[in-house]
Amino acid sequence: MKRSNRLVALTNYFLENPRLHKQLPYFVNRLETTKASVSEDMDIIDAVFRNEGLGYLQRTTGAGGGVKYIPEYLHEKSEAFIHEMCHQLADPVRILPGGYLYMSDLLGNPKTVREIGRVFASAFSQMEIDVVVTVATKGIPLAYSVASFLDVPVVIVRRDPKVTEGSSVSINYVSGSSRKIQTMVLPKRSLEEGANVCIIDDFMKAGGTITGMINLLEEFNAQVKAIGVLAEADDEEEERVVENYTSLIKISNVDLKAKSIEVHPGNFVEIGDRK
Amino acid sequence: MKRSNRLVALTNYFLENPRLHKQLPYFVNRLETTKASVSEDMDIIDAVFRNEGLGYLQRTTGAGGGVKYIPEYLHEKSEAFIHEMCHQLADPVRILPGGYLYMSDLLGNPKTVREIGRVFASAFSQMEIDVVVTVATKGIPLAYSVASFLDVPVVIVRRDPKVTEGSSVSINYVSGSSRKIQTMVLPKRSLEEGANVCIIDDFMKAGGTITGMINLLEEFNAQVKAIGVLAEADDEEEERVVENYTSLIKISNVDLKAKSIEVHPGNFVEIGDRK
């Protein structure tokens, strides 16, 4: 295979297999070339990925050494994307009864969902996460997107047990926004004991749902390493019950009568600036 | 930019933007090169994509001409993937009460989900689909995966209306498996009148849920162009109420007592062979 063809094939391979460690002989065989040539190919790919702010190739030498692609978005790229989302969400026609915001169009766009996942996965890149956990329904696409960049599985907490998932662990919790007692269920088979978990959800008000998830995950002795929410409602009347989360967007001062709303970047941007 | 760097940047661009039409000047500007060079780059990328069975670059000439990447998996690659899934699902420990099959581990793996989406998107590649529709919960990741390769949005039918989605259209239907009356809801804002729709779901027994979706979509004057289900239960006692669907896997002769099960490729393989 010629260098030009190898570069296309290798770029495709790395993008399709983030964080998968492979030893050099794998590529030497697959591309029918030499170790030196593959190594030069990787220099080129690494340079372009870094230059475009897409991440980098992590290479290790010695016995068992090899390469894996770490997809880490440049912080400036993440910030630009968040500002663009804020701009789209700030439209007052999005205001719904109850002070909610219509976001289904953004969450229904696979490209937007992919970008959101990339931003969270970049923020949590160094946290050695084993599994992404979300709660049905709207967090699901976001969770899969984050998980695809972290190369880990997704586990979905449900509000109702399903016969197709076998025996389950369930807890009751008080929803922050509705003050109602709700149930959360996780099938026993779905999560290994002691896993390092990243929680992903689309929206957080007081944080009752996420607290419920944390309590349910304690039953599996899981370690919650990171919490990511797309949008948080900044409601001064209610005290936040969750700490140490990362939000991309903050919604405040929703005024149903005046049809006005404020949408700002979430604490993701501040966290990045502190680094 | 040198050719080697351009090839990496362009390959990344096409993989991230399937089916997006762009005119050549866009790339000439972005890569700071000439039309002739970009054209040669695309020849190389097209050849490698075809050779690896990943699809092709569709190029048009004349005014408004340009290029887009069509991700179409080679039929043989799809078949190999389906056979591998059958092999994994045929394990009798997966049998659950009621004759269901535990598939949450496969559906929780973002790479598997991505491959399933690629297989469906390849099968429906020529159908000019505007939107992928699924029903909560397990069909959601599959629907996003299909939609990402078709470059269209996802709309999620829910079983319960949510305040965060505004006014909705709902229908009642009889579930094929439980014979219970159930409800399906789709927010009015979520789907344009007369859209060409692809329905995606994870599992089909008699087809009651999919019939319900078809009926609900009629309220939006939508055209159902394609129906894809990951697994269908081949139950001879029940007559199938849905026709013209594509299944990847067929599950039959589930014997709870003997702990035995048969898993075969679905009609996707037959449809491909008839072509």
PDB file of N, CA and C in Angstrom, chain B residues 23-114:
ATOM      1  N   GLN B  23     -19.243  22.252  -2.325  1.00  0.00           N
ATOM      2  CA  GLN B  23     -18.588  22.539  -3.601  1.00  0.00           C
ATOM      3  C   GLN B  23     -17.073  22.558  -3.425  1.00  0.00           C
ATOM      4  N   LEU B  24     -16.363  22.296  -4.511  1.00  0.00           N
ATOM      5  CA  LEU B  24     -14.901  22.196  -4.439  1.00  0.00           C
ATOM      6  C   LEU B  24     -14.208  23.436  -3.848  1.00  0.00           C
ATOM      7  N   PRO B  25     -14.652  24.662  -4.192  1.00  0.00           N
ATOM      8  CA  PRO B  25     -13.959  25.843  -3.642  1.00  0.00           C
ATOM      9  C   PRO B  25     -13.864  25.833  -2.113  1.00  0.00           C
ATOM     10  N   TYR B  26     -14.850  25.226  -1.453  1.00  0.00           N
ATOM     11  CA  TYR B  26     -14.802  25.128   0.006  1.00  0.00           C
ATOM     12  C   TYR B  26     -13.507  24.446   0.460  1.00  0.00           C
ATOM     13  N   PHE B  27     -13.182  23.347  -0.214  1.00  0.00           N
ATOM     14  CA  PHE B  27     -11.977  22.599   0.170  1.00  0.00           C
ATOM     15  C   PHE B  27     -10.703  23.306  -0.293  1.00  0.00           C
ATOM     16  N   VAL B  28     -10.775  23.931  -1.473  1.00  0.00           N
ATOM     17  CA  VAL B  28      -9.621  24.664  -2.005  1.00  0.00           C
ATOM     18  C   VAL B  28      -9.208  25.759  -1.012  1.00  0.00           C
ATOM     19  N   ASN B  29     -10.210  26.483  -0.480  1.00  0.00           N
ATOM     20  CA  ASN B  29      -9.929  27.528   0.511  1.00  0.00           C
ATOM     21  C   ASN B  29      -9.416  26.959   1.813  1.00  0.00           C
ATOM     22  N   ARG B  30     -10.118  25.966   2.300  1.00  0.00           N
ATOM     23  CA  ARG B  30      -9.796  25.415   3.610  1.00  0.00           C
ATOM     24  C   ARG B  30      -8.404  24.808   3.643  1.00  0.00           C
ATOM     25  N   LEU B  31      -8.026  24.156   2.554  1.00  0.00           N
ATOM     26  CA  LEU B  31      -6.756  23.438   2.536  1.00  0.00           C
ATOM     27  C   LEU B  31      -5.654  24.246   1.844  1.00  0.00           C
ATOM     28  N   GLU B  32      -5.988  25.442   1.409  1.00  0.00           N
ATOM     29  CA  GLU B  32      -5.011  26.322   0.751  1.00  0.00           C
ATOM     30  C   GLU B  32      -4.253  25.599  -0.344  1.00  0.00           C
ATOM     31  N   THR B  33      -4.995  25.138  -1.325  1.00  0.00           N
ATOM     32  CA  THR B  33      -4.374  24.397  -2.423  1.00  0.00           C
ATOM     33  C   THR B  33      -5.136  24.680  -3.718  1.00  0.00           C
ATOM     34  N   THR B  34      -4.927  23.860  -4.744  1.00  0.00           N
ATOM     35  CA  THR B  34      -5.596  24.087  -6.035  1.00  0.00           C
ATOM     36  C   THR B  34      -6.721  23.081  -6.237  1.00  0.00           C
ATOM     37  N   LYS B  35      -7.607  23.408  -7.174  1.00  0.00           N
ATOM     38  CA  LYS B  35      -8.706  22.520  -7.513  1.00  0.00           C
ATOM     39  C   LYS B  35      -8.189  21.153  -7.983  1.00  0.00           C
ATOM     40  N   ALA B  36      -7.144  21.182  -8.802  1.00  0.00           N
ATOM     41  CA  ALA B  36      -6.586  19.940  -9.360  1.00  0.00           C
ATOM     42  C   ALA B  36      -6.065  19.038  -8.240  1.00  0.00           C
ATOM     43  N   SER B  37      -5.395  19.657  -7.249  1.00  0.00           N
ATOM     44  CA  SER B  37      -4.843  18.857  -6.143  1.00  0.00           C
ATOM     45  C   SER B  37      -5.950  18.243  -5.298  1.00  0.00           C
ATOM     46  N   VAL B  38      -6.957  19.045  -4.978  1.00  0.00           N
ATOM     47  CA  VAL B  38      -8.069  18.522  -4.174  1.00  0.00           C
ATOM     48  C   VAL B  38      -8.750  17.380  -4.910  1.00  0.00           C
ATOM     49  N   SER B  39      -8.879  17.538  -6.216  1.00  0.00           N
ATOM     50  CA  SER B  39      -9.525  16.521  -7.026  1.00  0.00           C
ATOM     51  C   SER B  39      -8.737  15.201  -6.972  1.00  0.00           C
ATOM     52  N   GLU B  40      -7.420  15.319  -7.022  1.00  0.00           N
ATOM     53  CA  GLU B  40      -6.584  14.109  -6.907  1.00  0.00           C
ATOM     54  C   GLU B  40      -6.686  13.490  -5.515  1.00  0.00           C
ATOM     55  N   ASP B  41      -6.716  14.359  -4.491  1.00  0.00           N
ATOM     56  CA  ASP B  41      -6.896  13.861  -3.115  1.00  0.00           C
ATOM     57  C   ASP B  41      -8.168  13.018  -3.031  1.00  0.00           C
ATOM     58  N   MET B  42      -9.223  13.530  -3.650  1.00  0.00           N
ATOM     59  CA  MET B  42     -10.510  12.838  -3.563  1.00  0.00           C
ATOM     60  C   MET B  42     -10.492  11.506  -4.309  1.00  0.00           C
ATOM     61  N   ASP B  43      -9.744  11.448  -5.408  1.00  0.00           N
ATOM     62  CA  ASP B  43      -9.580  10.168  -6.113  1.00  0.00           C
ATOM     63  C   ASP B  43      -8.989   9.117  -5.167  1.00  0.00           C
ATOM     64  N   ILE B  44      -7.974   9.542  -4.433  1.00  0.00           N
ATOM     65  CA  ILE B  44      -7.295   8.609  -3.517  1.00  0.00           C
ATOM     66  C   ILE B  44      -8.251   8.160  -2.413  1.00  0.00           C
ATOM     67  N   ILE B  45      -8.940   9.138  -1.798  1.00  0.00           N
ATOM     68  CA  ILE B  45      -9.849   8.812  -0.693  1.00  0.00           C
ATOM     69  C   ILE B  45     -10.982   7.912  -1.178  1.00  0.00           C
ATOM     70  N   ASP B  46     -11.543   8.246  -2.326  1.00  0.00           N
ATOM     71  CA  ASP B  46     -12.622   7.446  -2.897  1.00  0.00           C
ATOM     72  C   ASP B  46     -12.170   6.003  -3.109  1.00  0.00           C
ATOM     73  N   ALA B  47     -10.968   5.837  -3.654  1.00  0.00           N
ATOM     74  CA  ALA B  47     -10.450   4.484  -3.936  1.00  0.00           C
ATOM     75  C   ALA B  47     -10.294   3.677  -2.650  1.00  0.00           C
ATOM     76  N   VAL B  48      -9.754   4.320  -1.596  1.00  0.00           N
ATOM     77  CA  VAL B  48      -9.547   3.593  -0.334  1.00  0.00           C
ATOM     78  C   VAL B  48     -10.894   3.259   0.309  1.00  0.00           C
ATOM     79  N   PHE B  49     -11.834   4.224   0.317  1.00  0.00           N
ATOM     80  CA  PHE B  49     -13.159   3.972   0.898  1.00  0.00           C
ATOM     81  C   PHE B  49     -13.824   2.786   0.183  1.00  0.00           C
ATOM     82  N   ARG B  50     -13.778   2.779  -1.148  1.00  0.00           N
ATOM     83  CA  ARG B  50     -14.393   1.671  -1.897  1.00  0.00           C
ATOM     84  C   ARG B  50     -13.694   0.356  -1.595  1.00  0.00           C
ATOM     85  N   ASN B  51     -12.380   0.429  -1.538  1.00  0.00           N
ATOM     86  CA  ASN B  51     -11.594  -0.775  -1.307  1.00  0.00           C
ATOM     87  C   ASN B  51     -11.853  -1.364   0.085  1.00  0.00           C
ATOM     88  N   GLU B  52     -12.070  -0.490   1.061  1.00  0.00           N
ATOM     89  CA  GLU B  52     -12.324  -0.966   2.429  1.00  0.00           C
ATOM     90  C   GLU B  52     -13.812  -1.261   2.659  1.00  0.00           C
ATOM     91  N   GLY B  53     -14.640  -1.034   1.630  1.00  0.00           N
ATOM     92  CA  GLY B  53     -16.073  -1.322   1.761  1.00  0.00           C
ATOM     93  C   GLY B  53     -16.808  -0.338   2.647  1.00  0.00           C
ATOM     94  N   LEU B  54     -16.329   0.929   2.691  1.00  0.00           N
ATOM     95  CA  LEU B  54     -16.906   1.930   3.600  1.00  0.00           C
ATOM     96  C   LEU B  54     -17.855   2.891   2.904  1.00  0.00           C
ATOM     97  N   GLY B  55     -17.976   2.765   1.572  1.00  0.00           N
ATOM     98  CA  GLY B  55     -18.804   3.711   0.831  1.00  0.00           C
ATOM     99  C   GLY B  55     -17.991   4.377  -0.259  1.00  0.00           C
ATOM    100  N   TYR B  56     -18.412   5.567  -0.677  1.00  0.00           N
ATOM    101  CA  TYR B  56     -17.730   6.237  -1.793  1.00  0.00           C
ATOM    102  C   TYR B  56     -17.996   7.740  -1.763  1.00  0.00           C
ATOM    103  N   LEU B  57     -17.181   8.475  -2.515  1.00  0.00           N
ATOM    104  CA  LEU B  57     -17.422   9.905  -2.700  1.00  0.00           C
ATOM    105  C   LEU B  57     -18.258  10.090  -3.957  1.00  0.00           C
ATOM    106  N   GLN B  58     -19.385  10.771  -3.798  1.00  0.00           N
ATOM    107  CA  GLN B  58     -20.254  11.034  -4.942  1.00  0.00           C
ATOM    108  C   GLN B  58     -19.932  12.429  -5.469  1.00  0.00           C
ATOM    109  N   ARG B  59     -19.435  12.481  -6.699  1.00  0.00           N
ATOM    110  CA  ARG B  59     -19.026  13.775  -7.237  1.00  0.00           C
ATOM    111  C   ARG B  59     -19.905  14.197  -8.391  1.00  0.00           C
ATOM    112  N   THR B  60     -20.265  15.470  -8.411  1.00  0.00           N
ATOM    113  CA  THR B  60     -21.063  16.013  -9.506  1.00  0.00           C
ATOM    114  C   THR B  60     -20.302  17.180 -10.121  1.00  0.00           C
ATOM    115  N   THR B  61     -20.424  17.335 -11.439  1.00  0.00           N
ATOM    116  CA  THR B  61     -19.699  18.408 -12.121  1.00  0.00           C
ATOM    117  C   THR B  61     -20.666  19.515 -12.542  1.00  0.00           C
ATOM    118  N   GLY B  62     -20.139  20.549 -13.149  1.00  0.00           N
ATOM    119  CA  GLY B  62     -20.963  21.662 -13.623  1.00  0.00           C
ATOM    120  C   GLY B  62     -21.235  22.665 -12.519  1.00  0.00           C
ATOM    121  N   ALA B  63     -22.070  23.664 -12.844  1.00  0.00           N
ATOM    122  CA  ALA B  63     -22.402  24.706 -11.869  1.00  0.00           C
ATOM    123  C   ALA B  63     -23.089  24.069 -10.665  1.00  0.00           C
ATOM    124  N   GLY B  64     -22.670  24.434  -9.478  1.00  0.00           N
ATOM    125  CA  GLY B  64     -23.247  23.850  -8.262  1.00  0.00           C
ATOM    126  C   GLY B  64     -22.741  22.452  -7.969  1.00  0.00           C
ATOM    127  N   GLY B  65     -21.830  21.975  -8.802  1.00  0.00           N
ATOM    128  CA  GLY B  65     -21.286  20.630  -8.591  1.00  0.00           C
ATOM    129  C   GLY B  65     -20.406  20.581  -7.360  1.00  0.00           C
ATOM    130  N   GLY B  66     -20.149  19.397  -6.881  1.00  0.00           N
ATOM    131  CA  GLY B  66     -19.318  19.265  -5.694  1.00  0.00           C
ATOM    132  C   GLY B  66     -19.165  17.810  -5.321  1.00  0.00           C
ATOM    133  N   VAL B  67     -19.087  17.565  -4.019  1.00  0.00           N
ATOM    134  CA  VAL B  67     -18.803  16.207  -3.554  1.00  0.00           C
ATOM    135  C   VAL B  67     -19.544  15.934  -2.262  1.00  0.00           C
ATOM    136  N   LYS B  68     -19.981  14.689  -2.089  1.00  0.00           N
ATOM    137  CA  LYS B  68     -20.412  14.253  -0.760  1.00  0.00           C
ATOM    138  C   LYS B  68     -20.033  12.796  -0.544  1.00  0.00           C
ATOM    139  N   TYR B  69     -19.842  12.463   0.720  1.00  0.00           N
ATOM    140  CA  TYR B  69     -19.457  11.096   1.091  1.00  0.00           C
ATOM    141  C   TYR B  69     -20.721  10.296   1.392  1.00  0.00           C
ATOM    142  N   ILE B  70     -20.910   9.195   0.658  1.00  0.00           N
ATOM    143  CA  ILE B  70     -22.040   8.307   0.912  1.00  0.00           C
ATOM    144  C   ILE B  70     -21.525   7.077   1.655  1.00  0.00           C
ATOM    145  N   PRO B  71     -21.870   6.948   2.941  1.00  0.00           N
ATOM    146  CA  PRO B  71     -21.371   5.801   3.707  1.00  0.00           C
ATOM    147  C   PRO B  71     -22.224   4.567   3.455  1.00  0.00           C
ATOM    148  N   GLU B  72     -21.796   3.748   2.535  1.00  0.00           N
ATOM    149  CA  GLU B  72     -22.543   2.513   2.238  1.00  0.00           C
ATOM    150  C   GLU B  72     -21.661   1.310   2.491  1.00  0.00           C
ATOM    151  N   TYR B  73     -22.017   0.562   3.508  1.00  0.00           N
ATOM    152  CA  TYR B  73     -21.261  -0.637   3.853  1.00  0.00           C
ATOM    153  C   TYR B  73     -21.434  -1.686   2.763  1.00  0.00           C
ATOM    154  N   LEU B  74     -20.363  -2.348   2.406  1.00  0.00           N
ATOM    155  CA  LEU B  74     -20.433  -3.475   1.478  1.00  0.00           C
ATOM    156  C   LEU B  74     -21.342  -4.546   2.076  1.00  0.00           C
ATOM    157  N   HIS B  75     -22.219  -5.146   1.227  1.00  0.00           N
ATOM    158  CA  HIS B  75     -23.169  -6.127   1.739  1.00  0.00           C
ATOM    159  C   HIS B  75     -22.466  -7.283   2.475  1.00  0.00           C
ATOM    160  N   GLU B  76     -21.327  -7.693   1.977  1.00  0.00           N
ATOM    161  CA  GLU B  76     -20.595  -8.805   2.619  1.00  0.00           C
ATOM    162  C   GLU B  76     -20.151  -8.422   4.028  1.00  0.00           C
ATOM    163  N   LYS B  77     -19.756  -7.150   4.199  1.00  0.00           N
ATOM    164  CA  LYS B  77     -19.333  -6.693   5.522  1.00  0.00           C
ATOM    165  C   LYS B  77     -20.527  -6.707   6.477  1.00  0.00           C
ATOM    166  N   SER B  78     -21.693  -6.255   5.989  1.00  0.00           N
ATOM    167  CA  SER B  78     -22.901  -6.269   6.808  1.00  0.00           C
ATOM    168  C   SER B  78     -23.239  -7.705   7.212  1.00  0.00           C
ATOM    169  N   GLU B  79     -23.177  -8.616   6.241  1.00  0.00           N
ATOM    170  CA  GLU B  79     -23.518 -10.013   6.543  1.00  0.00           C
ATOM    171  C   GLU B  79     -22.581 -10.605   7.581  1.00  0.00           C
ATOM    172  N   ALA B  80     -21.301 -10.327   7.446  1.00  0.00           N
ATOM    173  CA  ALA B  80     -20.327 -10.860   8.403  1.00  0.00           C
ATOM    174  C   ALA B  80     -20.644 -10.344   9.803  1.00  0.00           C
ATOM    175  N   PHE B  81     -20.995  -9.064   9.897  1.00  0.00           N
ATOM    176  CA  PHE B  81     -21.329  -8.468  11.187  1.00  0.00           C
ATOM    177  C   PHE B  81     -22.586  -9.121  11.777  1.00  0.00           C
ATOM    178  N   ILE B  82     -23.599  -9.360  10.930  1.00  0.00           N
ATOM    179  CA  ILE B  82     -24.843  -9.989  11.396  1.00  0.00           C
ATOM    180  C   ILE B  82     -24.573 -11.412  11.908  1.00  0.00           C
ATOM    181  N   HIS B  83     -23.756 -12.161  11.182  1.00  0.00           N
ATOM    182  CA  HIS B  83     -23.439 -13.521  11.632  1.00  0.00           C
ATOM    183  C   HIS B  83     -22.730 -13.509  12.984  1.00  0.00           C
ATOM    184  N   GLU B  84     -21.851 -12.539  13.170  1.00  0.00           N
ATOM    185  CA  GLU B  84     -21.143 -12.418  14.444  1.00  0.00           C
ATOM    186  C   GLU B  84     -22.136 -12.101  15.577  1.00  0.00           C
ATOM    187  N   MET B  85     -23.095 -11.215  15.304  1.00  0.00           N
ATOM    188  CA  MET B  85     -24.117 -10.902  16.321  1.00  0.00           C
ATOM    189  C   MET B  85     -24.955 -12.134  16.645  1.00  0.00           C
ATOM    190  N   CYS B  86     -25.364 -12.889  15.634  1.00  0.00           N
ATOM    191  CA  CYS B  86     -26.147 -14.114  15.850  1.00  0.00           C
ATOM    192  C   CYS B  86     -25.395 -15.055  16.780  1.00  0.00           C
ATOM    193  N   HIS B  87     -24.108 -15.178  16.507  1.00  0.00           N
ATOM    194  CA  HIS B  87     -23.271 -16.068  17.301  1.00  0.00           C
ATOM    195  C   HIS B  87     -23.295 -15.652  18.782  1.00  0.00           C
ATOM    196  N   GLN B  88     -23.188 -14.342  19.021  1.00  0.00           N
ATOM    197  CA  GLN B  88     -23.180 -13.844  20.398  1.00  0.00           C
ATOM    198  C   GLN B  88     -24.541 -14.013  21.078  1.00  0.00           C
ATOM    199  N   LEU B  89     -25.614 -13.857  20.295  1.00  0.00           N
ATOM    200  CA  LEU B  89     -26.956 -13.905  20.887  1.00  0.00           C
ATOM    201  C   LEU B  89     -27.452 -15.329  21.123  1.00  0.00           C
ATOM    202  N   ALA B  90     -26.831 -16.301  20.499  1.00  0.00           N
ATOM    203  CA  ALA B  90     -27.331 -17.684  20.569  1.00  0.00           C
ATOM    204  C   ALA B  90     -27.036 -18.359  21.907  1.00  0.00           C
ATOM    205  N   ASP B  91     -26.404 -17.644  22.830  1.00  0.00           N
ATOM    206  CA  ASP B  91     -26.056 -18.203  24.132  1.00  0.00           C
ATOM    207  C   ASP B  91     -27.327 -18.374  24.989  1.00  0.00           C
ATOM    208  N   PRO B  92     -27.633 -19.612  25.427  1.00  0.00           N
ATOM    209  CA  PRO B  92     -28.876 -19.846  26.178  1.00  0.00           C
ATOM    210  C   PRO B  92     -28.981 -19.072  27.499  1.00  0.00           C
ATOM    211  N   VAL B  93     -27.855 -18.627  28.086  1.00  0.00           N
ATOM    212  CA  VAL B  93     -27.975 -17.846  29.326  1.00  0.00           C
ATOM    213  C   VAL B  93     -28.697 -16.526  29.084  1.00  0.00           C
ATOM    214  N   ARG B  94     -28.876 -16.175  27.822  1.00  0.00           N
ATOM    215  CA  ARG B  94     -29.572 -14.926  27.505  1.00  0.00           C
ATOM    216  C   ARG B  94     -31.088 -15.041  27.612  1.00  0.00           C
ATOM    217  N   ILE B  95     -31.602 -16.261  27.692  1.00  0.00           N
ATOM    218  CA  ILE B  95     -33.058 -16.433  27.713  1.00  0.00           C
ATOM    219  C   ILE B  95     -33.634 -15.885  29.013  1.00  0.00           C
ATOM    220  N   LEU B  96     -34.651 -15.041  28.887  1.00  0.00           N
ATOM    221  CA  LEU B  96     -35.304 -14.440  30.048  1.00  0.00           C
ATOM    222  C   LEU B  96     -36.741 -14.951  30.143  1.00  0.00           C
ATOM    223  N   PRO B  97     -37.356 -14.830  31.329  1.00  0.00           N
ATOM    224  CA  PRO B  97     -38.759 -15.230  31.461  1.00  0.00           C
ATOM    225  C   PRO B  97     -39.611 -14.545  30.384  1.00  0.00           C
ATOM    226  N   GLY B  98     -40.590 -15.291  29.852  1.00  0.00           N
ATOM    227  CA  GLY B  98     -41.465 -14.734  28.820  1.00  0.00           C
ATOM    228  C   GLY B  98     -40.942 -14.976  27.416  1.00  0.00           C
ATOM    229  N   GLY B  99     -39.778 -15.640  27.319  1.00  0.00           N
ATOM    230  CA  GLY B  99     -39.230 -15.921  25.998  1.00  0.00           C
ATOM    231  C   GLY B  99     -38.476 -14.763  25.391  1.00  0.00           C
ATOM    232  N   TYR B 100     -38.140 -13.763  26.218  1.00  0.00           N
ATOM    233  CA  TYR B 100     -37.339 -12.639  25.728  1.00  0.00           C
ATOM    234  C   TYR B 100     -35.863 -13.005  25.758  1.00  0.00           C
ATOM    235  N   LEU B 101     -35.085 -12.170  25.124  1.00  0.00           N
ATOM    236  CA  LEU B 101     -33.650 -12.424  25.056  1.00  0.00           C
ATOM    237  C   LEU B 101     -32.910 -11.210  25.622  1.00  0.00           C
ATOM    238  N   TYR B 102     -31.950 -11.447  26.514  1.00  0.00           N
ATOM    239  CA  TYR B 102     -31.151 -10.355  27.069  1.00  0.00           C
ATOM    240  C   TYR B 102     -30.207  -9.815  25.997  1.00  0.00           C
ATOM    241  N   MET B 103     -30.420  -8.577  25.583  1.00  0.00           N
ATOM    242  CA  MET B 103     -29.570  -7.980  24.541  1.00  0.00           C
ATOM    243  C   MET B 103     -28.953  -6.671  25.014  1.00  0.00           C
ATOM    244  N   SER B 104     -29.192  -6.298  26.306  1.00  0.00           N
ATOM    245  CA  SER B 104     -28.773  -4.971  26.774  1.00  0.00           C
ATOM    246  C   SER B 104     -27.264  -4.765  26.699  1.00  0.00           C
ATOM    247  N   ASP B 105     -26.497  -5.860  26.817  1.00  0.00           N
ATOM    248  CA  ASP B 105     -25.041  -5.690  26.727  1.00  0.00           C
ATOM    249  C   ASP B 105     -24.626  -5.287  25.305  1.00  0.00           C
ATOM    250  N   LEU B 106     -25.220  -5.940  24.308  1.00  0.00           N
ATOM    251  CA  LEU B 106     -24.914  -5.562  22.920  1.00  0.00           C
ATOM    252  C   LEU B 106     -25.398  -4.148  22.629  1.00  0.00           C
ATOM    253  N   LEU B 107     -26.627  -3.848  23.072  1.00  0.00           N
ATOM    254  CA  LEU B 107     -27.205  -2.526  22.809  1.00  0.00           C
ATOM    255  C   LEU B 107     -26.530  -1.438  23.645  1.00  0.00           C
ATOM    256  N   GLY B 108     -25.779  -1.830  24.664  1.00  0.00           N
ATOM    257  CA  GLY B 108     -25.056  -0.864  25.489  1.00  0.00           C
ATOM    258  C   GLY B 108     -23.663  -0.566  24.977  1.00  0.00           C
ATOM    259  N   ASN B 109     -23.234  -1.276  23.933  1.00  0.00           N
ATOM    260  CA  ASN B 109     -21.895  -1.081  23.377  1.00  0.00           C
ATOM    261  C   ASN B 109     -21.956  -0.095  22.199  1.00  0.00           C
ATOM    262  N   PRO B 110     -21.397   1.108  22.370  1.00  0.00           N
ATOM    263  CA  PRO B 110     -21.529   2.113  21.306  1.00  0.00           C
ATOM    264  C   PRO B 110     -20.985   1.651  19.952  1.00  0.00           C
ATOM    265  N   LYS B 111     -19.952   0.798  19.962  1.00  0.00           N
ATOM    266  CA  LYS B 111     -19.396   0.339  18.683  1.00  0.00           C
ATOM    267  C   LYS B 111     -20.367  -0.585  17.961  1.00  0.00           C
ATOM    268  N   THR B 112     -20.989  -1.497  18.717  1.00  0.00           N
ATOM    269  CA  THR B 112     -21.983  -2.396  18.121  1.00  0.00           C
ATOM    270  C   THR B 112     -23.159  -1.586  17.580  1.00  0.00           C
ATOM    271  N   VAL B 113     -23.597  -0.623  18.381  1.00  0.00           N
ATOM    272  CA  VAL B 113     -24.722   0.225  17.967  1.00  0.00           C
ATOM    273  C   VAL B 113     -24.377   0.988  16.689  1.00  0.00           C
ATOM    274  N   ARG B 114     -23.137   1.463  16.626  1.00  0.00           N
ATOM    275  CA  ARG B 114     -22.697   2.194  15.428  1.00  0.00           C
ATOM    276  C   ARG B 114     -22.719   1.269  14.197  1.00  0.00           C
TER     277      ARG B 114
END
